[in-house]
Amino acid sequence: MSQQLDLIINENHDKLNKIDLHILGYIRNNLGYCTNANLADIAKGCNASAATVLRTAKKLGFSGFSEFKYFLKSDVANKENSQVDTVDMMKTDVAQTIKMFSQNVLINEIYSILDKAEHIYAYGTGLGQRLMLQEFSRCMLNLNKHVILIPASGEFKIISKHIKKNDLVIIASWSGNVDKYRDSIVTLGLTDVPVISITNVSNNELSSIAKYNLYFQNSFKNTDLNINRSSYLTLHLALHLLYDGFVEYVSKKKD
């Protein structure tokens, strides 16, 4: 099974239909075979046409089948670092995420906006991000705060036209690339809606547009394809720190 393939599927989940997911499921379950098979053989194996398999590969961002197959071979050939190295890297990422959160000079202003917002909307750019925001939304119910989860970029475009400046939008993204929802960001900017970005630490377009930024560090990265190849542990941590800090803010306000 390919961890990197799973993650690139998650990053592009909005583009995929049931046929795409069936094809990718076949490739995941027969990875060793698919790294050496040709396009026609893979198409036959998953009961689809060669053109359909090619379209699926392109939906994941590959220029063609050859690039997709090279990605699969590289994924198999390049084994993960040793368990000790992986744990050490994760420890560093966790420590840096906590440090960046604790040093955020606008955090009290973020808590205040969370507290005053009439409606809170949250959009995750991939499946993993949406799952982390779903857990954050569940926690916020403890404070009688309802976080409205936006399921995909199409819905974000529609909803953004009705969000007011007294509302709040939280966007969680691994890369900070806004190509899929640029129009929505522009619409929010025109109405002065506060936006909190939560991204992997880097210079990225989303964090440069949003007034408020939270960062997590994730060093598990495929630099060739610019995708996350690990869990969303530190994104979850950043959201958990935001929730815990907000709980404390609300408690102090009552006192």
CSV table of N, CA and C in Angstrom, one decimal, residues 46-204:
chain,number,residue,atom,x,y,z
A,46,CYS,N,-8.7,-3.1,-13.8
A,46,CYS,CA,-9.8,-2.4,-13.1
A,46,CYS,C,-11.0,-2.2,-13.9
A,47,ASN,N,-11.1,-2.9,-15.0
A,47,ASN,CA,-12.3,-2.8,-15.9
A,47,ASN,C,-12.7,-1.4,-16.3
A,48,ALA,N,-11.7,-0.7,-16.8
A,48,ALA,CA,-11.9,0.7,-17.3
A,48,ALA,C,-11.1,0.8,-18.6
A,49,SER,N,-11.4,1.9,-19.3
A,49,SER,CA,-10.7,2.1,-20.6
A,49,SER,C,-9.4,2.8,-20.2
A,50,ALA,N,-8.4,2.7,-21.1
A,50,ALA,CA,-7.1,3.3,-20.9
A,50,ALA,C,-7.2,4.8,-20.8
A,51,ALA,N,-8.2,5.4,-21.6
A,51,ALA,CA,-8.4,6.8,-21.5
A,51,ALA,C,-8.9,7.3,-20.2
A,52,THR,N,-9.8,6.4,-19.6
A,52,THR,CA,-10.3,6.8,-18.3
A,52,THR,C,-9.2,6.7,-17.2
A,53,VAL,N,-8.3,5.7,-17.3
A,53,VAL,CA,-7.2,5.6,-16.3
A,53,VAL,C,-6.3,6.8,-16.5
A,54,LEU,N,-6.1,7.2,-17.7
A,54,LEU,CA,-5.2,8.4,-18.0
A,54,LEU,C,-5.8,9.7,-17.4
A,55,ARG,N,-7.1,9.8,-17.6
A,55,ARG,CA,-7.8,11.0,-17.0
A,55,ARG,C,-7.7,11.1,-15.5
A,56,THR,N,-7.8,9.9,-14.9
A,56,THR,CA,-7.7,9.8,-13.4
A,56,THR,C,-6.3,10.3,-13.0
A,57,ALA,N,-5.3,9.8,-13.7
A,57,ALA,CA,-3.9,10.2,-13.3
A,57,ALA,C,-3.7,11.7,-13.5
A,58,LYS,N,-4.4,12.3,-14.5
A,58,LYS,CA,-4.2,13.8,-14.7
A,58,LYS,C,-5.0,14.6,-13.6
A,59,LYS,N,-6.1,14.0,-13.1
A,59,LYS,CA,-6.8,14.6,-12.0
A,59,LYS,C,-5.9,14.8,-10.8
A,60,LEU,N,-4.9,13.9,-10.6
A,60,LEU,CA,-4.0,13.9,-9.5
A,60,LEU,C,-2.9,14.9,-9.7
A,61,GLY,N,-2.8,15.5,-10.9
A,61,GLY,CA,-1.8,16.5,-11.2
A,61,GLY,C,-0.7,16.1,-12.0
A,62,PHE,N,-0.8,14.8,-12.5
A,62,PHE,CA,0.3,14.3,-13.4
A,62,PHE,C,0.1,14.7,-14.8
A,63,SER,N,1.1,14.9,-15.6
A,63,SER,CA,1.0,15.3,-17.0
A,63,SER,C,0.6,14.2,-17.9
A,64,GLY,N,0.8,13.0,-17.4
A,64,GLY,CA,0.5,11.8,-18.2
A,64,GLY,C,0.7,10.5,-17.4
A,65,PHE,N,0.5,9.4,-18.1
A,65,PHE,CA,0.6,8.1,-17.4
A,65,PHE,C,2.1,7.8,-17.0
A,66,SER,N,3.0,8.2,-17.9
A,66,SER,CA,4.5,8.0,-17.6
A,66,SER,C,4.9,8.6,-16.3
A,67,GLU,N,4.5,9.9,-16.1
A,67,GLU,CA,4.8,10.6,-14.9
A,67,GLU,C,4.2,9.9,-13.7
A,68,PHE,N,2.9,9.5,-13.8
A,68,PHE,CA,2.2,8.8,-12.7
A,68,PHE,C,2.9,7.5,-12.4
A,69,LYS,N,3.3,6.8,-13.4
A,69,LYS,CA,4.0,5.5,-13.1
A,69,LYS,C,5.4,5.7,-12.5
A,70,TYR,N,6.0,6.8,-12.9
A,70,TYR,CA,7.3,7.1,-12.2
A,70,TYR,C,7.1,7.4,-10.8
A,71,PHE,N,6.0,8.1,-10.5
A,71,PHE,CA,5.7,8.5,-9.1
A,71,PHE,C,5.5,7.2,-8.3
A,72,LEU,N,4.7,6.2,-8.8
A,72,LEU,CA,4.5,5.0,-8.1
A,72,LEU,C,5.8,4.2,-7.9
A,73,LYS,N,6.7,4.2,-8.9
A,73,LYS,CA,7.9,3.4,-8.8
A,73,LYS,C,8.8,4.1,-7.7
A,74,SER,N,8.8,5.4,-7.7
A,74,SER,CA,9.6,6.2,-6.7
A,74,SER,C,9.1,5.9,-5.3
A,75,ASP,N,7.8,5.8,-5.2
A,75,ASP,CA,7.2,5.6,-3.9
A,75,ASP,C,7.6,4.3,-3.3
A,76,VAL,N,7.6,3.3,-4.2
A,76,VAL,CA,8.0,1.9,-3.8
A,76,VAL,C,9.5,1.8,-3.5
A,77,ALA,N,10.3,2.5,-4.3
A,77,ALA,CA,11.7,2.4,-4.2
A,77,ALA,C,12.3,3.2,-3.0
A,78,ASN,N,11.7,4.3,-2.7
A,78,ASN,CA,12.2,5.2,-1.7
A,78,ASN,C,11.5,4.8,-0.4
A,79,LYS,N,12.1,4.0,0.4
A,79,LYS,CA,11.5,3.6,1.7
A,79,LYS,C,11.5,4.7,2.7
A,80,GLU,N,10.6,4.6,3.7
A,80,GLU,CA,10.6,5.6,4.7
A,80,GLU,C,11.9,5.6,5.5
A,81,ASN,N,12.2,6.7,6.2
A,81,ASN,CA,13.4,6.7,7.1
A,81,ASN,C,13.2,5.7,8.2
A,82,SER,N,14.2,5.4,8.9
A,82,SER,CA,14.1,4.4,10.0
A,82,SER,C,13.1,5.0,11.0
A,83,GLN,N,12.5,4.1,11.9
A,83,GLN,CA,11.5,4.5,12.8
A,83,GLN,C,12.1,5.5,13.8
A,84,VAL,N,13.3,5.4,14.2
A,84,VAL,CA,13.9,6.3,15.1
A,84,VAL,C,14.0,7.7,14.5
A,85,ASP,N,14.4,7.8,13.2
A,85,ASP,CA,14.5,9.1,12.6
A,85,ASP,C,13.1,9.7,12.4
A,86,THR,N,12.1,8.9,12.1
A,86,THR,CA,10.8,9.4,12.0
A,86,THR,C,10.2,10.0,13.3
A,87,VAL,N,10.5,9.3,14.4
A,87,VAL,CA,10.0,9.7,15.7
A,87,VAL,C,10.7,11.1,16.0
A,88,ASP,N,12.0,11.1,15.8
A,88,ASP,CA,12.8,12.4,16.1
A,88,ASP,C,12.2,13.5,15.3
A,89,MET,N,11.9,13.3,14.0
A,89,MET,CA,11.4,14.3,13.1
A,89,MET,C,10.0,14.8,13.6
A,90,MET,N,9.2,13.8,14.1
A,90,MET,CA,7.9,14.2,14.6
A,90,MET,C,8.0,15.0,15.9
A,91,LYS,N,8.9,14.6,16.7
A,91,LYS,CA,9.1,15.4,18.0
A,91,LYS,C,9.5,16.8,17.7
A,92,THR,N,10.3,17.0,16.7
A,92,THR,CA,10.7,18.4,16.3
A,92,THR,C,9.6,19.2,15.7
A,93,ASP,N,8.8,18.5,14.9
A,93,ASP,CA,7.6,19.2,14.3
A,93,ASP,C,6.6,19.6,15.4
A,94,VAL,N,6.4,18.7,16.4
A,94,VAL,CA,5.4,19.0,17.5
A,94,VAL,C,6.0,20.2,18.3
A,95,ALA,N,7.3,20.2,18.6
A,95,ALA,CA,7.9,21.2,19.4
A,95,ALA,C,7.8,22.6,18.7
A,96,GLN,N,8.1,22.6,17.4
A,96,GLN,CA,8.0,23.8,16.6
A,96,GLN,C,6.6,24.3,16.5
A,97,THR,N,5.7,23.4,16.3
A,97,THR,CA,4.3,23.9,16.2
A,97,THR,C,3.8,24.6,17.5
A,98,ILE,N,4.2,24.0,18.6
A,98,ILE,CA,3.8,24.6,19.9
A,98,ILE,C,4.5,25.9,20.1
A,99,LYS,N,5.8,26.0,19.7
A,99,LYS,CA,6.6,27.2,19.8
A,99,LYS,C,5.9,28.3,19.0
A,100,MET,N,5.6,28.0,17.7
A,100,MET,CA,5.0,29.1,16.9
A,100,MET,C,3.7,29.5,17.4
A,101,PHE,N,2.9,28.6,17.9
A,101,PHE,CA,1.6,29.1,18.5
A,101,PHE,C,1.8,30.0,19.7
A,102,SER,N,2.7,29.6,20.6
A,102,SER,CA,2.9,30.4,21.8
A,102,SER,C,3.5,31.8,21.5
A,103,GLN,N,4.2,31.9,20.4
A,103,GLN,CA,4.8,33.2,20.0
A,103,GLN,C,3.9,34.0,19.1
A,104,ASN,N,2.7,33.6,18.8
A,104,ASN,CA,1.8,34.3,18.0
A,104,ASN,C,1.3,35.6,18.7
A,105,VAL,N,1.7,36.8,18.2
A,105,VAL,CA,1.4,38.0,18.9
A,105,VAL,C,0.0,38.4,18.7
A,106,LEU,N,-0.7,37.8,17.8
A,106,LEU,CA,-2.1,38.2,17.5
A,106,LEU,C,-3.1,37.2,18.1
A,107,ILE,N,-2.6,36.3,19.0
A,107,ILE,CA,-3.5,35.2,19.4
A,107,ILE,C,-4.7,35.7,20.2
A,108,ASN,N,-4.5,36.7,21.1
A,108,ASN,CA,-5.6,37.2,21.9
A,108,ASN,C,-6.6,37.9,21.0
A,109,GLU,N,-6.2,38.5,19.9
A,109,GLU,CA,-7.1,39.1,19.0
A,109,GLU,C,-7.9,38.0,18.2
A,110,ILE,N,-7.2,36.9,17.9
A,110,ILE,CA,-7.9,35.8,17.3
A,110,ILE,C,-9.0,35.2,18.2
A,111,TYR,N,-8.6,35.1,19.5
A,111,TYR,CA,-9.6,34.6,20.5
A,111,TYR,C,-10.8,35.6,20.5
A,112,SER,N,-10.6,36.8,20.5
A,112,SER,CA,-11.6,37.8,20.6
A,112,SER,C,-12.6,37.7,19.4
A,113,ILE,N,-12.0,37.5,18.2
A,113,ILE,CA,-12.8,37.4,17.0
A,113,ILE,C,-13.6,36.1,17.0
A,114,LEU,N,-13.0,35.0,17.5
A,114,LEU,CA,-13.8,33.8,17.7
A,114,LEU,C,-15.0,34.0,18.6
A,115,ASP,N,-14.7,34.8,19.7
A,115,ASP,CA,-15.8,35.0,20.7
A,115,ASP,C,-16.9,35.9,20.1
A,116,LYS,N,-16.6,36.8,19.3
A,116,LYS,CA,-17.6,37.8,18.8
A,116,LYS,C,-18.3,37.4,17.5
A,117,ALA,N,-17.7,36.5,16.8
A,117,ALA,CA,-18.2,36.1,15.5
A,117,ALA,C,-19.6,35.6,15.6
A,118,GLU,N,-20.5,36.2,14.7
A,118,GLU,CA,-21.9,35.7,14.7
A,118,GLU,C,-22.0,34.3,14.1
A,119,HIS,N,-21.2,34.1,13.0
A,119,HIS,CA,-21.1,32.8,12.4
A,119,HIS,C,-19.6,32.4,12.2
A,120,ILE,N,-19.2,31.2,12.4
A,120,ILE,CA,-17.9,30.7,12.1
A,120,ILE,C,-17.9,29.7,11.0
A,121,TYR,N,-17.2,29.9,9.9
A,121,TYR,CA,-17.2,29.0,8.8
A,121,TYR,C,-15.8,28.4,8.8
A,122,ALA,N,-15.7,27.1,8.4
A,122,ALA,CA,-14.4,26.5,8.3
A,122,ALA,C,-14.3,25.7,7.0
A,123,TYR,N,-13.2,25.9,6.3
A,123,TYR,CA,-13.0,25.2,5.0
A,123,TYR,C,-11.6,24.5,5.0
A,124,GLY,N,-11.6,23.2,4.7
A,124,GLY,CA,-10.3,22.5,4.6
A,124,GLY,C,-10.1,22.2,3.1
A,125,THR,N,-8.9,22.4,2.6
A,125,THR,CA,-8.6,22.2,1.2
A,125,THR,C,-8.5,20.8,0.8
A,126,GLY,N,-8.4,19.8,1.7
A,126,GLY,CA,-8.3,18.4,1.4
A,126,GLY,C,-9.0,17.6,2.4
A,127,LEU,N,-9.1,16.3,2.2
A,127,LEU,CA,-9.9,15.5,3.1
A,127,LEU,C,-9.3,15.4,4.5
A,128,GLY,N,-8.0,15.4,4.6
A,128,GLY,CA,-7.3,15.4,5.9
A,128,GLY,C,-7.6,16.6,6.7
A,129,GLN,N,-7.5,17.8,6.0
A,129,GLN,CA,-7.8,19.1,6.6
A,129,GLN,C,-9.2,19.1,7.1
A,130,ARG,N,-10.1,18.6,6.3
A,130,ARG,CA,-11.6,18.7,6.7
A,130,ARG,C,-11.8,17.8,7.9
A,131,LEU,N,-11.2,16.7,8.0
A,131,LEU,CA,-11.3,15.8,9.1
A,131,LEU,C,-10.8,16.5,10.4
A,132,MET,N,-9.7,17.2,10.3
A,132,MET,CA,-9.2,17.9,11.5
A,132,MET,C,-10.1,19.0,11.9
A,133,LEU,N,-10.7,19.7,10.9
A,133,LEU,CA,-11.6,20.8,11.2
A,133,LEU,C,-13.0,20.3,11.8
A,134,GLN,N,-13.3,19.1,11.4
A,134,GLN,CA,-14.5,18.4,11.9
A,134,GLN,C,-14.4,18.2,13.4
A,135,GLU,N,-13.2,17.7,13.8
A,135,GLU,CA,-12.9,17.5,15.3
A,135,GLU,C,-12.9,18.8,16.0
A,136,PHE,N,-12.3,19.9,15.4
A,136,PHE,CA,-12.3,21.2,16.0
A,136,PHE,C,-13.7,21.7,16.2
A,137,SER,N,-14.6,21.5,15.2
A,137,SER,CA,-16.0,21.9,15.3
A,137,SER,C,-16.7,21.2,16.4
A,138,ARG,N,-16.4,19.9,16.6
A,138,ARG,CA,-17.0,19.1,17.7
A,138,ARG,C,-16.6,19.7,19.0
A,139,CYS,N,-15.4,20.0,19.2
A,139,CYS,CA,-14.9,20.6,20.5
A,139,CYS,C,-15.5,21.9,20.8
A,140,MET,N,-15.7,22.8,19.7
A,140,MET,CA,-16.2,24.1,19.9
A,140,MET,C,-17.7,24.1,20.4
A,141,LEU,N,-18.4,23.0,20.2
A,141,LEU,CA,-19.7,22.9,20.7
A,141,LEU,C,-19.8,22.9,22.2
A,142,ASN,N,-18.7,22.5,22.8
A,142,ASN,CA,-18.6,22.6,24.3
A,142,ASN,C,-18.7,24.0,24.8
A,143,LEU,N,-18.4,25.0,23.9
A,143,LEU,CA,-18.5,26.4,24.3
A,143,LEU,C,-19.7,27.1,23.6
A,144,ASN,N,-20.6,26.2,23.1
A,144,ASN,CA,-21.8,26.7,22.5
A,144,ASN,C,-21.5,27.5,21.2
A,145,LYS,N,-20.4,27.1,20.6
A,145,LYS,CA,-20.0,27.8,19.3
A,145,LYS,C,-20.2,26.7,18.2
A,146,HIS,N,-21.0,27.1,17.2
A,146,HIS,CA,-21.2,26.2,16.1
A,146,HIS,C,-20.3,26.6,14.9
A,147,VAL,N,-19.5,25.7,14.5
A,147,VAL,CA,-18.6,25.9,13.4
A,147,VAL,C,-19.2,25.2,12.2
A,148,ILE,N,-19.5,26.0,11.1
A,148,ILE,CA,-20.1,25.5,9.9
A,148,ILE,C,-19.1,25.1,9.0
A,149,LEU,N,-19.0,23.8,8.7
A,149,LEU,CA,-18.0,23.2,7.8
A,149,LEU,C,-18.4,23.3,6.4
A,150,ILE,N,-17.5,23.8,5.6
A,150,ILE,CA,-17.8,24.0,4.1
A,150,ILE,C,-17.2,22.8,3.4
A,151,PRO,N,-17.9,21.9,2.7
A,151,PRO,CA,-17.4,20.6,2.3
A,151,PRO,C,-16.5,20.7,1.1
A,152,ALA,N,-16.6,21.7,0.2
A,152,ALA,CA,-15.8,21.7,-1.0
A,152,ALA,C,-15.7,23.1,-1.6
A,153,SER,N,-14.8,23.3,-2.5
A,153,SER,CA,-14.5,24.7,-3.1
A,153,SER,C,-15.7,25.2,-3.8
A,154,GLY,N,-16.6,24.4,-4.4
A,154,GLY,CA,-17.8,24.9,-5.1
A,154,GLY,C,-18.7,25.5,-4.1
A,155,GLU,N,-18.9,24.8,-3.0
A,155,GLU,CA,-19.8,25.4,-1.9
A,155,GLU,C,-19.2,26.6,-1.3
A,156,PHE,N,-17.9,26.6,-1.1
A,156,PHE,CA,-17.2,27.8,-0.6
A,156,PHE,C,-17.5,29.0,-1.4
A,157,LYS,N,-17.4,28.8,-2.8
A,157,LYS,CA,-17.7,30.0,-3.7
A,157,LYS,C,-19.1,30.5,-3.5
A,158,ILE,N,-20.1,29.6,-3.3
A,158,ILE,CA,-21.5,30.0,-3.1
A,158,ILE,C,-21.6,30.7,-1.8
A,159,ILE,N,-21.1,30.1,-0.7
A,159,ILE,CA,-21.3,30.6,0.6
A,159,ILE,C,-20.6,31.9,0.9
A,160,SER,N,-19.4,32.1,0.2
A,160,SER,CA,-18.6,33.3,0.4
A,160,SER,C,-19.4,34.6,0.1
A,161,LYS,N,-20.4,34.5,-0.8
A,161,LYS,CA,-21.1,35.7,-1.2
A,161,LYS,C,-22.1,36.1,-0.1
A,162,HIS,N,-22.3,35.2,0.9
A,162,HIS,CA,-23.3,35.6,1.9
A,162,HIS,C,-22.7,35.7,3.3
A,163,ILE,N,-21.4,35.6,3.4
A,163,ILE,CA,-20.7,35.7,4.7
A,163,ILE,C,-20.5,37.2,4.9
A,164,LYS,N,-20.8,37.7,6.2
A,164,LYS,CA,-20.7,39.1,6.5
A,164,LYS,C,-19.4,39.4,7.3
A,165,LYS,N,-19.1,40.6,7.5
A,165,LYS,CA,-17.9,41.0,8.1
A,165,LYS,C,-17.9,40.7,9.6
A,166,ASN,N,-19.1,40.5,10.2
A,166,ASN,CA,-19.2,40.1,11.6
A,166,ASN,C,-19.0,38.6,11.8
A,167,ASP,N,-18.8,37.9,10.7
A,167,ASP,CA,-18.6,36.4,10.7
A,167,ASP,C,-17.1,36.2,10.7
A,168,LEU,N,-16.7,34.9,10.7
A,168,LEU,CA,-15.3,34.5,10.6
A,168,LEU,C,-15.1,33.3,9.8
A,169,VAL,N,-14.0,33.3,9.0
A,169,VAL,CA,-13.7,32.1,8.2
A,169,VAL,C,-12.3,31.6,8.6
A,170,ILE,N,-12.3,30.3,8.8
A,170,ILE,CA,-11.0,29.6,9.1
A,170,ILE,C,-10.7,28.7,7.9
A,171,ILE,N,-9.5,28.8,7.4
A,171,ILE,CA,-9.1,28.0,6.2
A,171,ILE,C,-7.9,27.2,6.6
A,172,ALA,N,-8.0,25.8,6.5
A,172,ALA,CA,-6.8,25.0,6.8
A,172,ALA,C,-6.3,24.4,5.5
A,173,SER,N,-5.0,24.6,5.2
A,173,SER,CA,-4.4,24.2,4.0
A,173,SER,C,-3.0,23.7,4.3
A,174,TRP,N,-2.6,22.6,3.6
A,174,TRP,CA,-1.2,22.2,3.8
A,174,TRP,C,-0.3,23.1,3.0
A,175,SER,N,-0.6,23.4,1.8
A,175,SER,CA,0.4,24.1,0.9
A,175,SER,C,0.1,25.6,0.9
A,176,GLY,N,-1.1,26.1,1.2
A,176,GLY,CA,-1.4,27.5,1.2
A,176,GLY,C,-1.7,28.0,-0.3
A,177,ASN,N,-1.9,27.0,-1.2
A,177,ASN,CA,-2.2,27.3,-2.6
A,177,ASN,C,-3.7,27.7,-2.7
A,178,VAL,N,-4.0,28.8,-3.2
A,178,VAL,CA,-5.4,29.3,-3.3
A,178,VAL,C,-6.1,29.2,-4.6
A,179,ASP,N,-5.4,28.5,-5.6
A,179,ASP,CA,-5.9,28.4,-6.9
A,179,ASP,C,-7.4,28.0,-7.0
A,180,LYS,N,-7.8,27.0,-6.2
A,180,LYS,CA,-9.1,26.4,-6.3
A,180,LYS,C,-10.2,27.3,-5.7
A,181,TYR,N,-9.8,28.3,-4.9
A,181,TYR,CA,-10.8,29.1,-4.2
A,181,TYR,C,-10.4,30.6,-4.2
A,182,ARG,N,-9.6,31.0,-5.2
A,182,ARG,CA,-9.2,32.4,-5.2
A,182,ARG,C,-10.3,33.4,-5.3
A,183,ASP,N,-11.3,33.1,-6.1
A,183,ASP,CA,-12.5,34.0,-6.2
A,183,ASP,C,-13.2,34.1,-4.8
A,184,SER,N,-13.3,33.1,-4.1
A,184,SER,CA,-13.9,33.1,-2.7
A,184,SER,C,-13.1,34.0,-1.8
A,185,ILE,N,-11.8,33.9,-1.8
A,185,ILE,CA,-11.0,34.8,-1.0
A,185,ILE,C,-11.1,36.3,-1.4
A,186,VAL,N,-11.2,36.5,-2.7
A,186,VAL,CA,-11.4,37.9,-3.2
A,186,VAL,C,-12.7,38.4,-2.7
A,187,THR,N,-13.8,37.6,-2.7
A,187,THR,CA,-15.1,38.0,-2.3
A,187,THR,C,-15.1,38.4,-0.8
A,188,LEU,N,-14.4,37.6,0.0
A,188,LEU,CA,-14.3,37.8,1.4
A,188,LEU,C,-13.6,39.1,1.7
A,189,GLY,N,-12.5,39.4,0.9
A,189,GLY,CA,-11.7,40.6,1.1
A,189,GLY,C,-12.5,41.8,0.8
A,190,LEU,N,-13.4,41.8,-0.1
A,190,LEU,CA,-14.2,42.9,-0.5
A,190,LEU,C,-15.2,43.3,0.6
A,191,THR,N,-15.6,42.4,1.5
A,191,THR,CA,-16.5,42.7,2.5
A,191,THR,C,-15.8,42.7,3.9
A,192,ASP,N,-14.5,42.7,3.9
A,192,ASP,CA,-13.7,42.8,5.2
A,192,ASP,C,-14.0,41.7,6.2
A,193,VAL,N,-14.3,40.5,5.6
A,193,VAL,CA,-14.5,39.3,6.5
A,193,VAL,C,-13.2,38.8,7.1
A,194,PRO,N,-13.0,38.7,8.4
A,194,PRO,CA,-11.8,38.2,8.9
A,194,PRO,C,-11.5,36.8,8.6
A,195,VAL,N,-10.3,36.5,8.2
A,195,VAL,CA,-9.9,35.1,7.7
A,195,VAL,C,-8.7,34.7,8.6
A,196,ILE,N,-8.8,33.5,9.1
A,196,ILE,CA,-7.7,32.9,9.8
A,196,ILE,C,-7.2,31.7,9.0
A,197,SER,N,-5.9,31.8,8.6
A,197,SER,CA,-5.3,30.7,7.8
A,197,SER,C,-4.5,29.8,8.7
A,198,ILE,N,-4.6,28.5,8.5
A,198,ILE,CA,-3.8,27.5,9.2
A,198,ILE,C,-3.0,26.7,8.2
A,199,THR,N,-1.7,26.9,8.1
A,199,THR,CA,-1.0,26.3,7.0
A,199,THR,C,0.3,25.7,7.6
A,200,ASN,N,0.9,24.8,6.8
A,200,ASN,CA,2.3,24.4,7.1
A,200,ASN,C,3.2,25.6,7.0
A,201,VAL,N,4.2,25.7,7.9
A,201,VAL,CA,5.0,26.9,8.0
A,201,VAL,C,5.8,27.0,6.6
A,202,SER,N,5.5,28.1,6.0
A,202,SER,CA,6.2,28.5,4.7
A,202,SER,C,5.7,29.8,4.2
A,203,ASN,N,6.4,30.4,3.2
A,203,ASN,CA,5.8,31.6,2.6
A,203,ASN,C,4.8,31.1,1.6
A,204,ASN,N,3.5,31.3,1.8
A,204,ASN,CA,2.5,30.8,0.9
A,204,ASN,C,1.4,31.9,0.7
